[in-house]
XYZ file of C-alpha atoms in Angstrom:
169
model
C 68.358 58.281 129.359
C 65.540 55.824 130.137
C 64.309 58.031 132.971
C 64.247 61.070 130.710
C 62.260 59.145 128.078
C 59.804 57.896 130.701
C 59.289 61.391 132.106
C 58.705 62.758 128.591
C 56.070 60.112 127.870
C 54.343 60.743 131.220
C 54.336 64.494 130.529
C 52.778 64.045 127.100
C 50.115 61.628 128.376
C 49.276 63.973 131.250
C 49.011 66.971 128.929
C 46.531 65.055 126.788
C 44.528 63.582 129.672
C 43.899 66.678 131.831
C 41.615 68.572 129.381
C 39.588 65.417 128.716
C 39.236 64.789 132.445
C 38.015 68.365 132.998
C 35.381 67.935 130.306
C 34.373 64.595 131.862
C 33.876 66.295 135.238
C 31.876 69.145 133.656
C 29.599 66.752 131.808
C 29.013 64.678 134.938
C 28.244 67.763 137.030
C 25.829 69.107 134.397
C 24.132 65.726 134.067
C 23.762 65.397 137.846
C 22.322 68.913 138.198
C 19.905 68.422 135.286
C 18.839 65.028 136.655
C 18.195 66.535 140.097
C 15.834 69.116 138.593
C 14.100 66.556 136.384
C 13.755 64.270 139.400
C 12.068 67.064 141.357
C 9.711 67.777 138.458
C 8.851 64.077 138.151
C 8.206 63.844 141.908
C 5.888 66.858 141.711
C 3.965 65.440 138.764
C 3.636 62.031 140.366
C 2.547 63.468 143.726
C -0.037 65.703 142.039
C -1.631 62.692 140.369
C -1.458 60.410 143.405
C -2.714 63.056 145.888
C -5.320 64.493 143.523
C -4.264 68.091 144.188
C -1.832 70.629 142.741
C 1.857 70.177 143.528
C 4.475 72.800 142.660
C 8.227 73.192 142.391
C 9.842 76.570 143.035
C 13.228 78.140 143.620
C 14.030 78.327 147.322
C 16.767 79.980 149.355
C 15.862 78.293 152.653
C 14.244 74.947 151.755
C 10.909 76.011 153.269
C 9.560 78.909 151.188
C 9.645 80.044 147.570
C 12.091 82.787 146.713
C 9.900 84.125 143.891
C 12.993 84.369 141.698
C 13.719 82.890 138.282
C 17.257 82.028 139.429
C 17.136 78.459 140.742
C 20.841 77.999 141.611
C 20.119 78.353 145.346
C 18.028 75.175 145.360
C 14.347 74.304 144.994
C 11.495 72.646 146.835
C 8.571 70.392 145.904
C 5.386 71.143 147.840
C 1.638 70.537 147.856
C -0.026 73.654 146.496
C -3.727 73.247 147.309
C -4.147 76.763 148.677
C -4.279 79.496 145.999
C -2.339 81.240 144.605
C -0.225 78.621 142.895
C 3.536 78.797 143.287
C 3.731 79.875 146.916
C 3.934 77.845 150.129
C 0.867 79.020 152.038
C 0.256 78.599 155.757
C -3.537 79.028 155.722
C -6.075 76.864 157.566
C -5.065 73.925 155.329
C -1.337 74.606 154.943
C 0.772 73.515 152.011
C 3.364 70.857 152.798
C 6.970 70.835 151.619
C 7.523 67.310 150.299
C 11.216 67.541 149.445
C 13.984 70.119 149.305
C 16.975 70.173 146.967
C 20.327 71.823 147.782
C 22.024 74.640 145.867
C 24.079 73.850 142.785
C 27.798 73.348 143.327
C 30.897 74.056 141.302
C 29.863 77.483 140.037
C 26.978 76.202 137.901
C 23.901 78.396 137.464
C 20.298 77.473 136.745
C 17.958 80.116 135.349
C 14.344 79.712 134.267
C 11.713 81.794 132.584
C 9.322 81.037 135.468
C 9.527 81.369 139.258
C 7.630 78.090 139.763
C 6.248 75.035 137.993
C 2.805 73.836 139.071
C 1.194 70.503 138.206
C -2.556 69.918 138.273
C -4.092 66.766 139.720
C -4.127 65.246 136.202
C -0.328 65.664 135.836
C -0.535 68.503 133.287
C 1.120 71.865 133.858
C -0.924 74.594 135.476
C 1.495 77.257 134.166
C 0.252 79.406 131.273
C 3.358 78.583 129.245
C 5.785 75.669 129.359
C 8.879 76.761 131.342
C 12.449 76.425 130.117
C 15.510 76.057 132.355
C 19.076 76.905 131.301
C 21.861 75.159 133.201
C 25.226 76.838 132.675
C 28.403 75.071 133.751
C 31.343 77.130 135.031
C 34.374 77.041 132.689
C 32.235 75.344 130.071
C 33.735 73.635 127.023
C 32.008 72.105 124.028
C 28.335 71.437 124.695
C 28.398 70.908 128.469
C 25.505 73.309 129.175
C 21.973 71.900 129.369
C 18.492 73.163 128.527
C 15.571 71.532 130.327
C 12.213 72.096 128.672
C 8.730 71.125 129.822
C 5.743 70.389 127.652
C 2.276 71.552 128.686
C 1.541 67.873 129.325
C 4.190 68.013 132.071
C 6.984 65.978 130.496
C 10.574 67.161 130.863
C 13.290 66.894 128.227
C 16.998 67.755 128.198
C 19.214 68.953 125.371
C 22.928 69.743 125.311
C 23.716 73.391 124.637
C 26.907 74.896 123.284
C 28.981 76.989 125.638
C 29.046 80.716 125.021
C 32.282 82.681 124.923
C 31.336 84.263 128.284
C 31.314 80.789 129.953
C 34.994 80.101 129.215
């Protein structure tokens, strides 16, 4: 009888704990992915100011060149962007230098933007015509686990929690 009671209590506690643990994992994954992107943007802004030349961040499939896509789930790179046009790693007489690469997102998360690259001027302000927005969507999302990363024209990044859509479930 005591064993049956113990097993019932363990079953109830487990049934209550598993959904909360899944949400905890989702939130941590979303926070880590958002922080990785914000870290890359902060590195680019800081390097642009310290080097006195444009530095960009773009989506990259191979860690060496820009993919030209607005889907950033495959990873991204930070690179000096002194050779026009902005937003492309150029190998001219004074080649652009990849400063840091970031790996693809894991766990089925996706990152989409409304820009293929983000470029910072030497003063730390955005060189883009409009401030880009990034939408991070977590696989099997619940609650408000998704994230939206927005940039101001001054170059500062901000994050907000976004509700999951029915298609994410």
